[in-house]
Amino acid sequence: AGTIMGLSIFMGAVFAFIEGGYLLVDELENHFNKEIVATLIRFFMDKKINKKGATLIFSTHYSELLDEFERNDSIYIVRNREGITADNLSNILKRNDIKKSEIYDSDFLKGTVPAYESYIALKKALISIR
């Protein structure tokens, strides 16, 4: 099933490169390993391949993919803070010389890692199951 979905996404990318436009993929990592996902992203950023300026819009749980992007203005951080928000990373992080995955994983952006309290509450609930 993963191979079929992967082929479908790559064919969508090919059509986007030919026609221009958008390719939307929810949780891109569900279909590929991290290096294949990074390769697909690089294809969209390569003007020799992406001659018509097609746009890849995707969600992911691979924070390391953030490091593929040189600019912060093409990254949106989605968080659930009293409702779902989507904030442009360039409005939050002014520097481009910092490794974006480390910023994300450290919770510097607030709301990008699970709360410790939630983890402990879940652990206690699982322990109490008989």
Coordinates of N, CA and C in Angstrom, one line a residue:
A1 N 0.8 -1.2 0.0 CA 0.0 0.0 0.0 C 0.9 1.3 0.0
G2 N 2.0 1.2 0.8 CA 2.9 2.4 0.8 C 3.5 2.7 -0.5
T3 N 3.9 1.6 -1.2 CA 4.5 1.8 -2.6 C 3.5 2.4 -3.5
I4 N 2.3 1.9 -3.5 CA 1.2 2.5 -4.4 C 1.0 4.0 -4.1
M5 N 0.9 4.3 -2.8 CA 0.7 5.7 -2.4 C 1.9 6.5 -2.8
G6 N 3.1 6.0 -2.6 CA 4.3 6.7 -2.9 C 4.4 7.0 -4.4
L7 N 4.0 6.0 -5.2 CA 4.0 6.2 -6.7 C 2.9 7.3 -7.1
S8 N 1.8 7.3 -6.4 CA 0.8 8.3 -6.6 C 1.3 9.7 -6.3
I9 N 2.0 9.8 -5.2 CA 2.5 11.1 -4.8 C 3.5 11.6 -5.8
F10 N 4.4 10.7 -6.2 CA 5.5 11.1 -7.2 C 4.8 11.4 -8.6
M11 N 3.8 10.7 -8.9 CA 3.1 11.1 -10.2 C 2.4 12.4 -10.1
G12 N 1.8 12.7 -8.9 CA 1.3 14.0 -8.7 C 2.3 15.1 -8.8
A13 N 3.5 14.8 -8.3 CA 4.6 15.8 -8.4 C 5.0 16.0 -9.8
V14 N 5.1 14.9 -10.6 CA 5.4 15.1 -12.0 C 4.4 15.9 -12.8
F15 N 3.1 15.7 -12.5 CA 2.1 16.5 -13.1 C 2.2 18.0 -12.7
A16 N 2.5 18.2 -11.4 CA 2.7 19.6 -10.9 C 3.9 20.2 -11.6
F17 N 5.0 19.5 -11.8 CA 6.1 20.0 -12.5 C 5.8 20.4 -14.0
I18 N 4.9 19.6 -14.6 CA 4.6 19.8 -16.0 C 3.6 21.0 -16.1
E19 N 2.6 21.1 -15.3 CA 1.5 22.0 -15.4 C 1.7 23.2 -14.5
G20 N 2.5 23.1 -13.4 CA 2.5 24.1 -12.4 C 1.4 23.8 -11.4
G21 N 1.2 24.6 -10.4 CA 0.1 24.3 -9.5 C 0.6 23.8 -8.1
Y22 N -0.3 23.1 -7.5 CA 0.0 22.7 -6.1 C -0.2 21.2 -5.9
L23 N 0.7 20.6 -5.0 CA 0.5 19.2 -4.6 C 0.4 19.3 -3.1
L24 N -0.8 18.8 -2.6 CA -1.0 18.8 -1.1 C -0.9 17.3 -0.6
V25 N -0.1 17.1 0.4 CA 0.0 15.8 1.0 C 0.0 15.9 2.5
D26 N -0.9 15.2 3.1 CA -1.0 15.2 4.6 C -0.1 14.1 5.1
E27 N 0.8 14.4 6.1 CA 1.7 13.5 6.7 C 2.5 12.7 5.6
L28 N 3.3 13.5 5.0 CA 4.2 12.9 3.9 C 5.0 11.7 4.3
E29 N 5.4 11.7 5.5 CA 6.3 10.6 6.0 C 5.6 9.3 6.1
N30 N 4.2 9.3 6.0 CA 3.5 8.0 6.0 C 3.7 7.1 4.8
H31 N 4.3 7.7 3.8 CA 4.4 7.0 2.5 C 5.9 6.7 2.1
F32 N 6.8 7.4 2.8 CA 8.2 7.3 2.4 C 9.1 7.4 3.6
N33 N 10.4 6.9 3.5 CA 11.3 7.2 4.5 C 11.8 8.6 4.4
K34 N 12.5 9.1 5.4 CA 12.9 10.5 5.5 C 13.7 11.0 4.3
E35 N 14.6 10.2 3.8 CA 15.5 10.6 2.7 C 14.7 10.8 1.4
I36 N 13.7 9.9 1.2 CA 12.9 10.0 0.0 C 12.0 11.3 0.1
V37 N 11.5 11.6 1.3 CA 10.7 12.8 1.5 C 11.6 14.0 1.2
A38 N 12.8 14.0 1.8 CA 13.8 15.1 1.6 C 14.1 15.3 0.1
T39 N 14.2 14.2 -0.6 CA 14.5 14.2 -2.1 C 13.3 14.9 -2.8
L40 N 12.1 14.5 -2.5 CA 10.9 15.1 -3.1 C 10.9 16.6 -2.8
I41 N 11.2 17.0 -1.6 CA 11.2 18.5 -1.3 C 12.3 19.2 -2.1
R42 N 13.4 18.6 -2.2 CA 14.5 19.2 -3.0 C 14.1 19.3 -4.5
F43 N 13.4 18.3 -5.0 CA 12.9 18.4 -6.4 C 12.0 19.7 -6.6
F44 N 11.2 19.9 -5.6 CA 10.3 21.1 -5.7 C 11.1 22.4 -5.6
M45 N 12.3 22.4 -5.0 CA 13.1 23.6 -4.8 C 14.1 23.8 -6.0
D46 N 14.2 22.7 -6.8 CA 15.2 22.8 -7.9 C 14.5 23.4 -9.2
K47 N 15.0 24.6 -9.6 CA 14.4 25.3 -10.7 C 14.6 24.5 -12.0
K48 N 15.6 23.7 -12.1 CA 15.8 22.9 -13.3 C 14.7 21.8 -13.5
I49 N 14.2 21.3 -12.3 CA 13.1 20.3 -12.4 C 11.8 21.0 -12.3
N50 N 11.6 21.9 -11.4 CA 10.4 22.6 -11.2 C 10.3 23.9 -12.0
K51 N 10.2 23.8 -13.3 CA 10.3 25.0 -14.2 C 9.1 25.9 -14.1
K52 N 8.0 25.4 -13.7 CA 6.7 26.1 -13.7 C 6.4 26.6 -12.3
G53 N 7.3 26.5 -11.3 CA 7.0 27.0 -10.0 C 5.9 26.3 -9.2
A54 N 5.8 25.0 -9.4 CA 4.8 24.2 -8.6 C 5.1 24.3 -7.1
T55 N 4.1 24.1 -6.3 CA 4.3 24.3 -4.9 C 3.8 23.0 -4.2
L56 N 4.7 22.5 -3.3 CA 4.4 21.4 -2.4 C 4.0 21.9 -1.1
I57 N 2.7 21.5 -0.7 CA 2.2 21.8 0.6 C 2.0 20.5 1.3
F58 N 2.7 20.4 2.5 CA 2.6 19.1 3.2 C 2.7 19.3 4.7
S59 N 2.2 18.3 5.4 CA 2.4 18.2 6.9 C 3.3 17.1 7.1
T60 N 4.0 17.2 8.3 CA 5.0 16.1 8.6 C 5.2 16.1 10.1
H61 N 5.7 15.0 10.6 CA 6.2 14.9 12.0 C 7.7 14.7 12.0
Y62 N 8.3 14.8 10.8 CA 9.8 14.8 10.7 C 10.4 16.2 10.9
S63 N 10.7 16.6 12.1 CA 11.2 17.9 12.3 C 12.5 18.1 11.5
E64 N 13.3 17.1 11.2 CA 14.5 17.2 10.5 C 14.3 17.8 9.1
L65 N 13.1 17.6 8.6 CA 12.8 18.2 7.2 C 12.9 19.7 7.2
L66 N 12.6 20.3 8.4 CA 12.7 21.8 8.4 C 14.1 22.3 8.0
D67 N 15.1 21.5 8.2 CA 16.5 21.9 7.9 C 16.7 21.9 6.4
E68 N 15.8 21.3 5.6 CA 16.0 21.3 4.1 C 15.7 22.7 3.6
F69 N 15.0 23.6 4.3 CA 14.6 24.9 3.8 C 15.6 26.0 4.3
E70 N 16.1 26.8 3.3 CA 17.0 27.8 3.7 C 16.3 29.0 4.3
R71 N 15.1 29.3 3.8 CA 14.3 30.4 4.3 C 13.2 30.0 5.3
N72 N 12.9 30.9 6.2 CA 11.9 30.6 7.2 C 10.5 30.9 6.7
D73 N 10.4 31.7 5.7 CA 9.0 32.2 5.3 C 8.2 31.2 4.5
S74 N 8.8 30.1 4.2 CA 8.0 29.0 3.5 C 7.6 27.9 4.5
I75 N 7.8 28.1 5.8 CA 7.4 27.1 6.8 C 6.4 27.7 7.8
Y76 N 5.3 27.0 8.0 CA 4.3 27.3 8.9 C 4.3 26.3 10.1
I77 N 4.3 26.8 11.3 CA 4.2 25.9 12.4 C 2.8 25.9 12.9
V78 N 2.2 24.7 12.9 CA 0.8 24.5 13.4 C 0.8 24.0 14.8
R79 N 0.1 24.7 15.7 CA 0.0 24.3 17.1 C -1.4 24.4 17.6
N80 N -1.7 23.7 18.6 CA -3.0 23.7 19.3 C -2.8 24.4 20.6
R81 N -3.1 25.7 20.6 CA -3.0 26.6 21.8 C -4.3 27.3 21.9
E82 N -5.2 26.7 22.7 CA -6.5 27.3 22.8 C -7.2 27.5 21.4
G83 N -7.0 26.5 20.6 CA -7.4 26.5 19.2 C -6.2 26.3 18.3
I84 N -6.5 25.8 17.1 CA -5.4 25.6 16.1 C -4.9 26.9 15.6
T85 N -3.6 27.0 15.5 CA -3.0 28.2 14.9 C -1.9 27.8 13.9
A86 N -1.7 28.6 12.9 CA -0.7 28.3 11.9 C 0.1 29.6 11.8
D87 N 1.4 29.6 12.3 CA 2.2 30.8 12.3 C 3.4 30.6 11.4
N88 N 3.7 31.6 10.6 CA 4.8 31.6 9.7 C 6.1 31.7 10.6
L89 N 7.0 30.7 10.3 CA 8.2 30.7 11.1 C 9.0 31.9 11.0
S90 N 8.9 32.7 9.9 CA 9.7 33.9 9.8 C 9.2 35.0 10.8
N91 N 8.0 34.9 11.3 CA 7.5 35.8 12.3 C 7.9 35.4 13.7
I92 N 8.3 34.2 13.9 CA 8.7 33.7 15.2 C 10.2 33.6 15.4
L93 N 10.9 33.2 14.3 CA 12.3 33.0 14.3 C 13.0 33.9 13.3
K94 N 13.7 34.9 13.8 CA 14.3 35.9 12.9 C 15.6 35.4 12.3
R95 N 16.3 34.4 12.8 CA 17.6 34.0 12.3 C 17.4 32.8 11.4
N96 N 18.2 32.7 10.4 CA 18.3 31.6 9.5 C 19.4 30.6 9.7
D97 N 20.4 31.1 10.6 CA 21.6 30.3 10.8 C 21.4 29.3 12.0
I98 N 20.2 29.1 12.5 CA 20.0 28.2 13.6 C 19.3 26.9 13.0
K99 N 19.7 25.8 13.4 CA 19.1 24.5 12.9 C 17.6 24.5 13.3
K100 N 16.8 24.5 12.4 CA 15.3 24.6 12.6 C 14.8 23.4 13.4
S101 N 15.3 22.2 13.1 CA 14.8 21.0 13.7 C 15.1 21.1 15.2
E102 N 16.3 21.6 15.6 CA 16.6 21.7 17.0 C 15.7 22.7 17.7
I103 N 15.4 23.8 17.1 CA 14.5 24.8 17.6 C 13.1 24.2 17.9
Y104 N 12.7 23.4 16.9 CA 11.3 22.8 17.0 C 11.3 21.7 18.1
D105 N 12.3 20.8 18.1 CA 12.4 19.8 19.1 C 12.6 20.2 20.5
S106 N 13.2 21.4 20.7 CA 13.5 21.9 22.0 C 12.3 22.6 22.7
D107 N 11.3 22.8 21.9 CA 10.1 23.5 22.3 C 10.3 25.0 22.5
F108 N 11.4 25.5 21.9 CA 11.6 26.9 21.9 C 10.4 27.7 21.3
L109 N 9.7 27.0 20.3 CA 8.6 27.7 19.7 C 7.3 27.5 20.5
K110 N 7.3 26.8 21.6 CA 6.2 26.6 22.5 C 5.1 25.9 21.8
G111 N 4.8 24.7 22.3 CA 3.7 23.9 21.8 C 4.1 22.9 20.7
T112 N 5.4 22.7 20.5 CA 5.8 21.8 19.5 C 6.2 20.4 20.0
V113 N 6.2 20.3 21.3 CA 6.5 18.9 21.9 C 5.4 18.6 22.9
P114 N 5.2 17.3 23.2 CA 4.2 17.0 24.2 C 4.6 17.6 25.6
A115 N 3.5 18.0 26.3 CA 3.8 18.5 27.7 C 4.1 17.3 28.6
Y116 N 5.1 17.6 29.4 CA 5.6 16.5 30.4 C 4.4 16.1 31.3
E117 N 3.6 17.1 31.7 CA 2.5 16.7 32.6 C 1.5 15.8 31.9
S118 N 1.3 16.0 30.7 CA 0.4 15.1 29.9 C 1.0 13.7 29.8
Y119 N 2.3 13.6 29.6 CA 3.0 12.3 29.6 C 2.8 11.6 30.9
I120 N 3.1 12.3 32.0 CA 3.0 11.6 33.3 C 1.6 11.2 33.6
A121 N 0.6 12.0 33.3 CA -0.8 11.6 33.5 C -1.2 10.4 32.7
L122 N -0.7 10.3 31.5 CA -1.0 9.1 30.7 C -0.3 7.9 31.3
K123 N 0.9 8.1 31.7 CA 1.7 7.0 32.3 C 1.0 6.4 33.5
K124 N 0.5 7.3 34.4 CA -0.2 6.9 35.6 C -1.5 6.2 35.3
A125 N -2.2 6.7 34.2 CA -3.5 6.0 33.8 C -3.2 4.6 33.3
L126 N -2.1 4.5 32.6 CA -1.8 3.1 32.0 C -1.4 2.2 33.1
I127 N -0.6 2.7 34.1 CA -0.2 1.9 35.2 C -1.4 1.4 36.0
S128 N -2.4 2.2 36.2 CA -3.6 1.9 37.0 C -4.6 0.9 36.3
I129 N -4.4 0.6 35.1 CA -5.2 -0.4 34.4 C -4.9 -1.8 34.9
R130 N -6.0 -2.5 35.2 CA -5.9 -3.8 35.8 C -6.2 -4.9 34.8

